[in-house]
Coordinates of C-alpha atoms and ligand atoms in Angstrom, one line a residue:
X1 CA -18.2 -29.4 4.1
X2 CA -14.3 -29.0 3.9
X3 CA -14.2 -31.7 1.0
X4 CA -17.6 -30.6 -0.8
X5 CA -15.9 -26.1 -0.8
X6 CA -12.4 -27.7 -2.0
X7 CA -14.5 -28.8 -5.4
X8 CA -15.4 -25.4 -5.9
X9 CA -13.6 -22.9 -8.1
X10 CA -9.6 -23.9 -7.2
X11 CA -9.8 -23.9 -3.8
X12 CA -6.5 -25.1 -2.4
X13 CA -7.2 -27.4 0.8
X14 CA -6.1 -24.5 3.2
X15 CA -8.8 -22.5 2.1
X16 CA -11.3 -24.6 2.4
X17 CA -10.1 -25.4 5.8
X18 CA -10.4 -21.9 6.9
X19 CA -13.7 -21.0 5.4
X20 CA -15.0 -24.2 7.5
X21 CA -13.6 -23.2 10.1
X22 CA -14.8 -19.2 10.0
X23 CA -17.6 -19.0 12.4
X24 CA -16.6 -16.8 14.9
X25 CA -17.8 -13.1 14.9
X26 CA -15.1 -11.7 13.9
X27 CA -12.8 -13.9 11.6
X28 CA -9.5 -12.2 10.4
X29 CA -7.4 -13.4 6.9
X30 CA -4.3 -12.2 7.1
X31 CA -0.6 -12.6 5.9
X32 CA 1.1 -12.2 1.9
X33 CA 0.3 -10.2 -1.0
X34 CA -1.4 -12.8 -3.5
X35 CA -1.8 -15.6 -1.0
X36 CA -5.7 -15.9 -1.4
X37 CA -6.3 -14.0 1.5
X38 CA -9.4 -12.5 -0.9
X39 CA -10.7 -15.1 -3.0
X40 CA -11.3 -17.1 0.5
X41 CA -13.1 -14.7 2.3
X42 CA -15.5 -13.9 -0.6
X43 CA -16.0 -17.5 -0.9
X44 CA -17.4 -17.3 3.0
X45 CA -18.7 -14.1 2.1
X46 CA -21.0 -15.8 -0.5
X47 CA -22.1 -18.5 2.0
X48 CA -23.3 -16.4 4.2
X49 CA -25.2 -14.0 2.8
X50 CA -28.1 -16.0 1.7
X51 CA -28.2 -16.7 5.7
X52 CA -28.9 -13.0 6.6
X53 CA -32.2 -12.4 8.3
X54 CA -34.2 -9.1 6.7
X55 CA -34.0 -7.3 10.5
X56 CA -30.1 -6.4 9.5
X57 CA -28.1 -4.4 7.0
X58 CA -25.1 -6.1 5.3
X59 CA -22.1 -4.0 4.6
X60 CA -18.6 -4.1 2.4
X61 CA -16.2 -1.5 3.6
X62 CA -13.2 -0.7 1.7
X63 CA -10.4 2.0 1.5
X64 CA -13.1 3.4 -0.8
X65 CA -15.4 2.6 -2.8
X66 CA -13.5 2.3 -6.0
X67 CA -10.8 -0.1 -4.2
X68 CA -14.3 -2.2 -3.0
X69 CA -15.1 -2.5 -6.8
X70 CA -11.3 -3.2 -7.9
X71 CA -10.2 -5.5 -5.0
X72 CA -14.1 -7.2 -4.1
X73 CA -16.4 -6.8 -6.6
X74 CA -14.3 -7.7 -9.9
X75 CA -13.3 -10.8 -8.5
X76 CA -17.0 -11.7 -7.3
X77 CA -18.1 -11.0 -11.0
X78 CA -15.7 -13.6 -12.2
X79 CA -17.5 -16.7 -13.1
X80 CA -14.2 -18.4 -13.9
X81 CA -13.2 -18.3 -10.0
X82 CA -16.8 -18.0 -8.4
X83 CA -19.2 -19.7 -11.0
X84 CA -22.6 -19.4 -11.4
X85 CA -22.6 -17.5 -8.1
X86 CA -21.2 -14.4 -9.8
X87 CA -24.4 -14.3 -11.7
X88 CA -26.1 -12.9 -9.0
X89 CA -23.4 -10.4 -8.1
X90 CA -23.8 -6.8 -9.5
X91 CA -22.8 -3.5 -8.5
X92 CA -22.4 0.1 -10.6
X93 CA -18.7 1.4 -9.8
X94 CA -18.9 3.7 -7.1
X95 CA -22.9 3.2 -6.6
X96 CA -23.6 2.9 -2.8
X97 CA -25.3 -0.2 -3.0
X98 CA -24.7 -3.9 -5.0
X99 CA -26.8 -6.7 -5.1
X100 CA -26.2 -10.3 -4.5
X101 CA -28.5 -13.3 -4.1
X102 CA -31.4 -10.2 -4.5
X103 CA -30.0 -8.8 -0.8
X104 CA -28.7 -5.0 -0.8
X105 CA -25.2 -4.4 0.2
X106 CA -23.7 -1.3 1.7
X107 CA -20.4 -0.5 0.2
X108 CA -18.4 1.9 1.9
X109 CA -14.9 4.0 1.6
X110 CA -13.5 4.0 5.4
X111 CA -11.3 7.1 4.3
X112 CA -15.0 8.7 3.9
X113 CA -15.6 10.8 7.0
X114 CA -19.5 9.9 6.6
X115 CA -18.7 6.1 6.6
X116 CA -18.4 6.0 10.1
X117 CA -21.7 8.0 11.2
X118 CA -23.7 5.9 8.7
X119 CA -22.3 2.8 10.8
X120 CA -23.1 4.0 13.8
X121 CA -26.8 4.4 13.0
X122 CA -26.9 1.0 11.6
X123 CA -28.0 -2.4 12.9
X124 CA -25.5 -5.1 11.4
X125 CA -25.6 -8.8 10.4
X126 CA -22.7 -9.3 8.1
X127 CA -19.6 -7.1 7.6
X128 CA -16.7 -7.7 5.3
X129 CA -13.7 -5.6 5.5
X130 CA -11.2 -5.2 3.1
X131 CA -7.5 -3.9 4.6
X132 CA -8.4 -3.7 8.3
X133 CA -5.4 -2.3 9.7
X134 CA -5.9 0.6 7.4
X135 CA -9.3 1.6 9.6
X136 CA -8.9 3.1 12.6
X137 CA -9.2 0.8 16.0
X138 CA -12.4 3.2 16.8
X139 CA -13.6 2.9 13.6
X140 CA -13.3 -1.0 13.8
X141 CA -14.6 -1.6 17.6
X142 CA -17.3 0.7 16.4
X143 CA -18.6 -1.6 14.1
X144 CA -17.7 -5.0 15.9
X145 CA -20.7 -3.4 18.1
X146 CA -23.0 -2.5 15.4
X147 CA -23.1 -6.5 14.9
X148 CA -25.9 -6.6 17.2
X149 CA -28.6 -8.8 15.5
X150 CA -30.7 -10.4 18.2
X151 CA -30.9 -14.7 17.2
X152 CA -28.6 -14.4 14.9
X153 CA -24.7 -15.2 14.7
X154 CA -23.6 -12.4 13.3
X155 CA -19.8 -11.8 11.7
X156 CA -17.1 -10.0 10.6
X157 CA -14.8 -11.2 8.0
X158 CA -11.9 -9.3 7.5
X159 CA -8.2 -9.2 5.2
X160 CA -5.0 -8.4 5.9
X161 CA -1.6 -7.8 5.1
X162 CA 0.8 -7.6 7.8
X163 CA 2.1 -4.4 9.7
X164 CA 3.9 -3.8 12.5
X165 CA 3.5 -6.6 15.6
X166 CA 2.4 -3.4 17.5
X167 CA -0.7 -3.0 15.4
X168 CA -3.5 -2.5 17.0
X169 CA -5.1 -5.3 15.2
X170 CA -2.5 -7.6 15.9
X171 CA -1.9 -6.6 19.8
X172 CA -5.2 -6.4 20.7
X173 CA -7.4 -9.1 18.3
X174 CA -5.3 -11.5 16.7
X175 CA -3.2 -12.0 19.5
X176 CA -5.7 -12.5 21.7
X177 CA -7.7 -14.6 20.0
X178 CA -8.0 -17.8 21.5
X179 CA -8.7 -15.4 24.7
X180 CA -11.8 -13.8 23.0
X181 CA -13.0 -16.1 20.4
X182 CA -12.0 -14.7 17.0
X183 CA -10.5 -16.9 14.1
X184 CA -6.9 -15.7 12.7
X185 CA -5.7 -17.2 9.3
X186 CA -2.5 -16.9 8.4
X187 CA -1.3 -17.2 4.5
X188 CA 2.3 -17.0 3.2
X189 CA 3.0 -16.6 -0.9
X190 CA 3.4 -19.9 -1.5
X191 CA 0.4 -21.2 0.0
X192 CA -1.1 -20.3 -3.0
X193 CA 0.7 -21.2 -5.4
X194 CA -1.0 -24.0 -7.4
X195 CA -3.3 -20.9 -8.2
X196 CA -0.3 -18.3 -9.5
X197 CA 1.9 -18.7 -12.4
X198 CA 5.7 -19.5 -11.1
X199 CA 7.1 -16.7 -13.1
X200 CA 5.0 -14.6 -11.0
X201 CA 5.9 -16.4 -7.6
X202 CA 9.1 -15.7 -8.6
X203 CA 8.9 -12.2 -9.9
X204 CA 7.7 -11.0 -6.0
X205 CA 10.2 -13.1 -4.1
X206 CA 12.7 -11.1 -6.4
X207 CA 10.9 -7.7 -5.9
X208 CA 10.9 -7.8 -1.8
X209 CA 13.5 -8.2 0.3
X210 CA 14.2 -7.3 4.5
X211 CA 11.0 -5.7 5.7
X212 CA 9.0 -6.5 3.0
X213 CA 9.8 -10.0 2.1
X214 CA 8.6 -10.8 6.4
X215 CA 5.8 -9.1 5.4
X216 CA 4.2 -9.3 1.8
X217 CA 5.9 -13.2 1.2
X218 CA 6.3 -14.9 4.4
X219 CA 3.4 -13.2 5.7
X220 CA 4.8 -12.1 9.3
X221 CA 4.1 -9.3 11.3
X222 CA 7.8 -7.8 11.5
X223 CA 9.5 -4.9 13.4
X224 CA 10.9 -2.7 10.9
X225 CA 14.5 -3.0 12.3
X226 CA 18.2 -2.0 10.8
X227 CA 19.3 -0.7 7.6
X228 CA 15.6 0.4 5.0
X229 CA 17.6 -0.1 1.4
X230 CA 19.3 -3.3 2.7
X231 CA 19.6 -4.5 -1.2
X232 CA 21.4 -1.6 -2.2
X233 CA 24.6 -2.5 -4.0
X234 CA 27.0 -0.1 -5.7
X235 CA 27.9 -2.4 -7.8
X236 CA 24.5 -2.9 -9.5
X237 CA 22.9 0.6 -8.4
X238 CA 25.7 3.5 -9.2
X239 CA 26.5 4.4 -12.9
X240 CA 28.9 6.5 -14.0
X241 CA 27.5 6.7 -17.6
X242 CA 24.1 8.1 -17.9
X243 CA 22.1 6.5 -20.7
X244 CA 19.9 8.6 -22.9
X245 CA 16.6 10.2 -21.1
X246 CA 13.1 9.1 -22.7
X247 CA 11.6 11.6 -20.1
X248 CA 12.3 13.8 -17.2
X249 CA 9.7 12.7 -14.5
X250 CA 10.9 15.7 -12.2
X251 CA 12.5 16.9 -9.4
X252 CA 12.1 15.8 -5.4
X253 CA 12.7 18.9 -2.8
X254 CA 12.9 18.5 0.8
X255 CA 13.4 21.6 1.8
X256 CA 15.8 22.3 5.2
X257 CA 16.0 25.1 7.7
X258 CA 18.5 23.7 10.4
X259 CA 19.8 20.9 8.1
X260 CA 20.6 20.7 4.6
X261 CA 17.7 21.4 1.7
X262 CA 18.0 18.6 -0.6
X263 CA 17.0 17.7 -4.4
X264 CA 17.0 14.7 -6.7
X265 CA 16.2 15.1 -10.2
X266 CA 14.7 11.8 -11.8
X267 CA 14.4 10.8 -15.5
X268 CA 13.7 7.4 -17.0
X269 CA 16.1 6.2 -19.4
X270 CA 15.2 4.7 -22.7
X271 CA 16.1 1.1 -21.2
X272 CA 12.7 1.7 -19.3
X273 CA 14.8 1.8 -15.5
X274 CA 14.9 5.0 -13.3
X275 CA 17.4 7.2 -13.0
X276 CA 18.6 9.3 -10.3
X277 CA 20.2 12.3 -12.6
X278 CA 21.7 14.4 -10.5
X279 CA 21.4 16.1 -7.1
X280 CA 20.6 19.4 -6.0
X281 CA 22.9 20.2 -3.3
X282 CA 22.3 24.2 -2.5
X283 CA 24.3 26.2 0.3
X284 CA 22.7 27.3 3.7
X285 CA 21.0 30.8 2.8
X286 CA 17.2 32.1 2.9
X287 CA 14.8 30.8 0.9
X288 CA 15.4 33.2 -1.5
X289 CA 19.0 32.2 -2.1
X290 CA 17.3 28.5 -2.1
X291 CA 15.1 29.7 -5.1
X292 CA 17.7 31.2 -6.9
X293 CA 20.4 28.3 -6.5
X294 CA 17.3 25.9 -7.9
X295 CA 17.3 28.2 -10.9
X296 CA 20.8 28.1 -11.6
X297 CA 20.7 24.0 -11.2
X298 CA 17.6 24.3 -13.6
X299 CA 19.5 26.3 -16.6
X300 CA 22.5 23.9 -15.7
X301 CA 20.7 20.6 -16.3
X302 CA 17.1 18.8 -18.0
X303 CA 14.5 21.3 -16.9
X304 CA 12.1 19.1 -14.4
X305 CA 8.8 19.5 -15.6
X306 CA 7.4 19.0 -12.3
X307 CA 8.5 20.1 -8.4
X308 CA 7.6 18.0 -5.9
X309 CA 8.1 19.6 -2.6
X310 CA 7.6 18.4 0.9
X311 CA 4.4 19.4 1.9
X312 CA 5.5 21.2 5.3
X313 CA 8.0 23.2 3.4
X314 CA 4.9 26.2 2.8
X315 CA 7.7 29.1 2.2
X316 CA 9.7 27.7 0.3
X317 CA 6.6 26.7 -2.3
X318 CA 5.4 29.7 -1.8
X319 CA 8.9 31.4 -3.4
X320 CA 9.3 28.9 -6.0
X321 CA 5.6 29.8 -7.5
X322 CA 6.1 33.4 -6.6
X323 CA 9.6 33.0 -9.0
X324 CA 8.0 31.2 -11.2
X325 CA 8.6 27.7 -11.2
X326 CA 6.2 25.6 -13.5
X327 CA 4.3 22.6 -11.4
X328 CA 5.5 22.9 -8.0
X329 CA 3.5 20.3 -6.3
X330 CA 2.9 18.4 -2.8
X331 CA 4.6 15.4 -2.9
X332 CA 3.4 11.9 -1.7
X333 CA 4.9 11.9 1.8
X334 CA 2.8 8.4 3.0
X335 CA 6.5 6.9 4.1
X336 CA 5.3 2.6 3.3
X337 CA 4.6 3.9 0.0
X338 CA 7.5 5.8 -1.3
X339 CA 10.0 3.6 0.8
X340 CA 8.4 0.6 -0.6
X341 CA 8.6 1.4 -4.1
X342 CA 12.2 2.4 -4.0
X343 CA 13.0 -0.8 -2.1
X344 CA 11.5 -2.5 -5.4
X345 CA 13.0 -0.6 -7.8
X346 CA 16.3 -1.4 -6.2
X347 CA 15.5 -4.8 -5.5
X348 CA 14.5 -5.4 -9.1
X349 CA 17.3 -3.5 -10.5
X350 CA 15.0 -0.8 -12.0
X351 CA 16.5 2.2 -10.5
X352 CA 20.1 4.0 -10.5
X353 CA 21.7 6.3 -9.3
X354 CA 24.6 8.5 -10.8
X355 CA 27.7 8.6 -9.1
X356 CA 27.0 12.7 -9.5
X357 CA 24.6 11.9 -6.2
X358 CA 27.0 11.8 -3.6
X359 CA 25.3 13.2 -0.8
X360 CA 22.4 10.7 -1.4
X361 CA 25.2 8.0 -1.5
X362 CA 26.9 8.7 1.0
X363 CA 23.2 8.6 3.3
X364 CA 21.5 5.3 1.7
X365 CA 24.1 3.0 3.7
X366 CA 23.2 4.8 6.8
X367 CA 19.4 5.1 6.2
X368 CA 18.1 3.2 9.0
X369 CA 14.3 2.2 10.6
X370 CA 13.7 4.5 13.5
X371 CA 13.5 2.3 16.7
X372 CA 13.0 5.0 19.8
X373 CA 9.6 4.6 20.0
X374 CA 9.5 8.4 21.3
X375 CA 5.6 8.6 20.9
X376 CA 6.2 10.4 17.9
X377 CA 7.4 8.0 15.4
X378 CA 5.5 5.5 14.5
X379 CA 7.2 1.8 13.6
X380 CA 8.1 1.6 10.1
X381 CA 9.2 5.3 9.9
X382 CA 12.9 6.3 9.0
X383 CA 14.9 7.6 11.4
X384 CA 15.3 11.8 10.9
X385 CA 19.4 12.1 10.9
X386 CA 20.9 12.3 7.7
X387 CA 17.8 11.4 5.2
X388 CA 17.7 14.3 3.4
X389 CA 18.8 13.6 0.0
X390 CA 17.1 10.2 0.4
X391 CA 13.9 12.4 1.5
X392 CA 13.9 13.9 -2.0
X393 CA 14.5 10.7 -4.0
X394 CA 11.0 9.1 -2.1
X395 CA 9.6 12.6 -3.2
X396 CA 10.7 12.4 -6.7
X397 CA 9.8 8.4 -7.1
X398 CA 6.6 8.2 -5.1
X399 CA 5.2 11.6 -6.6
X400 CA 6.0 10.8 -10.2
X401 CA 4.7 7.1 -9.9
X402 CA 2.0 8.0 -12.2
X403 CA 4.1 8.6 -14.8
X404 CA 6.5 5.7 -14.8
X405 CA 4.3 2.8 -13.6
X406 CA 3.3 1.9 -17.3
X407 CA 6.7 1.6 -18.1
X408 CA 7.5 -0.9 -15.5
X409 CA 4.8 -3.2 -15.9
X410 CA 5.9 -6.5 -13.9
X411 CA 6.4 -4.2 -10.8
X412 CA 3.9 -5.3 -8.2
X413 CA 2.1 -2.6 -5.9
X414 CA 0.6 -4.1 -2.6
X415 CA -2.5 -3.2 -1.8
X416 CA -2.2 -0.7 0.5
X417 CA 0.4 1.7 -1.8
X418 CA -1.6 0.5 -4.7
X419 CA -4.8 3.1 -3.4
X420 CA -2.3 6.2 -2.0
X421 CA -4.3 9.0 -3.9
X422 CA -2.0 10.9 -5.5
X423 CA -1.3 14.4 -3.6
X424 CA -2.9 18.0 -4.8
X425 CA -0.9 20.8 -6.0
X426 CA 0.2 22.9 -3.9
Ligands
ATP1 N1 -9.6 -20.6 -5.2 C1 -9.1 -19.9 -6.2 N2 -9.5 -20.2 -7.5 C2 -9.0 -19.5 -8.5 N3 -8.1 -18.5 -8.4 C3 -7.7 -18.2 -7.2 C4 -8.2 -18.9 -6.0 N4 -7.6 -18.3 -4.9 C5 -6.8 -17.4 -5.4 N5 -6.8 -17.3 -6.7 C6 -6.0 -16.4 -7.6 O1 -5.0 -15.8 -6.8 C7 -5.0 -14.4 -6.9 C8 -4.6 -13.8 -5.5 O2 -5.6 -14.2 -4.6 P1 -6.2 -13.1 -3.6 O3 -6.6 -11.9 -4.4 O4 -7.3 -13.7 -2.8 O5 -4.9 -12.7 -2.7 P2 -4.8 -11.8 -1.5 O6 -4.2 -12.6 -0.4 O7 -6.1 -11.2 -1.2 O8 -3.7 -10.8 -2.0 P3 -3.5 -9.2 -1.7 O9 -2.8 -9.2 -0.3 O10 -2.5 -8.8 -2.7 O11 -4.8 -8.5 -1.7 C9 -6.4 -14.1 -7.3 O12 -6.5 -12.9 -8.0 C10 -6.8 -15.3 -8.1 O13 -6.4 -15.0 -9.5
MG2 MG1 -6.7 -9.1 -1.2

């Protein structure tokens, strides 16, 4: 079987191995970003659906239903990596149903409040899931019960990249495994690699460092422990010379009560890198004073044509609209996303930061992984001491994504940042 799969599209031998060896209900690919984690699964995925009995519903859950068409569905389609098997895949973007091998598929968005009651109505013979730690562990055991097709082996085949070793799906499935029966595949980067072009190989080892590298190359599931912007390097990341602006993305906010309120202004330079312009630094005062100090920095530098403001900081939104700010805006507070990216851009040399920024460089050497554990954090979260000005950089980076990402086209999102929608005005 192992030998007869390997023949098929490119499959390197460890996939093969692993699709042999997925019979257990619930079988779980898991590790890097790129490391075939998909293309394996889907290759099971195929296998078994011409095996489903008419007495059960087969379903595709994904973030949403668009990321089951971008992440499942293309690739399925792809005759070059599935053959003449993709012939007898289609699905309508966003339809509720596809087809394949003339069986009807549910495809569902798990950030879809009604995926989880049409679940719990339903009778299950095959599941796939795409990003399981994303789902909540309700959601999940919810449908690991729905699997309930009498003579029938039903299953589960899930993907993966790695989170914290606290995850629930690591704690309380993949580690025990052996105890209760599931399969757990592990991929790194390179496992891959007779698949990927080098340059690209390359091009992610270079992108993630600390946290990320243990995660998204090596595939490990890794505390996030010690300093967040451990590539940082004033060297490479402080200018003293600004070079010309091709836009103005905008301006981060956190806003600050009991601790300092905090901007970043961001621009991207003609050389196609982000810059950190300048920071917004304003005294202790109401939010009034806060509103009028933000107008003086305005008339003083490059108008932002956007605000993007912390999401909890209601008045001070309030004033700024009331004053008349153009565009002030939520910004994109999901922490793996905005850290992530910045990590990147420093990693990759694709953002600066003017030496005008002190107070965000004086923090960065001191911005650090919060390890209490005080119920309230969760792992992977900064700790809340001096990140104020580094607060408004994520803002201003993460929020303005949109703009910039076609300018930095080898930078590589991971899944799970790749589908943060982005946030509504406030
Ligand atoms: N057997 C194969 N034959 C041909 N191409 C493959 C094969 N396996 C993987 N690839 C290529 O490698 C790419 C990455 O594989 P895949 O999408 O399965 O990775 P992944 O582990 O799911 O990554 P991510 O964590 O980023 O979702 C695919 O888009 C495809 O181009
Ligand atoms: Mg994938």
């Amino acid at each position: 079987m192992t030998l007869k799969l390997a023949k098929l599209g490119r499959l390197t031998t460890k996939q093969a191995w692993s699709i042999g060896r997925a019979t257990a209900k619930i079988c779980i690919w898991n590790g890097a970003v790129s490391s075939g984690k998909t293309i394996t699964s889907l290759f099971k995925w195929l296998m078994l659906i011409p095996t489903a009995p008419q007495t059960g519903e087969i379903v595709m859950i994904g973030r949403t239903r668009d990321t089951v068409y971008r992440n499942l569905m293309t690739q399925l389609m792809n005759r070059e990596i599935f053959g003449d098997a993709a012939d007898h895949v289609s699905y309508n973007r966003g339809a509720p149903t596809a087809t394949i091998f003339g069986r009807t598929v549910h495809i569902l968005g798990s950030s879809d409040v009604r995926a989880e009651s049409t679940i719990r109505g339903m009778t299950i013979c095959l599941a796939y899931l795409d990003e399981a730690t994303l789902v909540a562990q309700e959601f999940f055991a919810m449908l690991v019960s729905r699997l309930r097709v009498k003579g029938f082996k039903c299953q589960l085949l899930c993907t993966t990249n790695p989170d914290s070793p606290r995850h629930w799906l690591k704690a309380e499935y993949m580690d025990r495994a052996d105890e209760l029966g599931h399969r757990v595949f592990n991929f790194k980067l390179r496992d891959n690699a007779r698949n990927l072009e080098i340059e690209y190989i390359r091009g992610l080892e270079a992108q993630y460092t600390g946290l990320w590298r243990a995660r998204f190359i090596d595939g490990e599931w890794t505390m996030a422990d010690g300093v967040i912007y451990d590539m940082f390097d004033p060297e490479k990341h402080v200018v003293e010379t600004l070079p010309e602006m091709q836009d103005i993305l905008g301006i981060g906010i956190d806003d600050g009560i009991d601790h300092p309120a905090a901007g970043i202004l961001l621009g991207l330079g003609i050389d196609n890198r982000l810059y950190a312009i300048t920071e917004w630094a304003p005294p202790a005062g109401t939010t009034a004073d806060r509103s009028k100090s933000l107008r003086r920095f305005e008339n003083e530098n490059p108008k932002p044509p956007y605000h993007f403001v912390d999401p909890s900081a209601k008045g001070l939104k309030m004033q700024l609209n009331r004053d008349g700010f153009q565009n002030v805006a939520n910004a994109t507070n999901g922490h793996s996303l905005g850290l992530g990216l910045i990590a990147s851009l420093l990693s990759t040399e694709q953002l600066r930061i003017h030496a005008s920024c002190t107070n965000l460089l004086d923090e960065i050497p001191g911005y650090v992984w919060d390890k209490t554990k005080d119920g309230k954090t969760k792992d992977g979260e900064p700790l809340k001491e001096n990140d104020d000005f580094c607060d408004a950089l994520r803002y201003a980076v993460a929020s303005s994504r949109g703009f910039w990402l076609p300018y930095l086209p080898t930078l590589h999102i991971a899944g799970p940042m790749a589908d943060d929608r982005m946030e509504e005005a406030a």
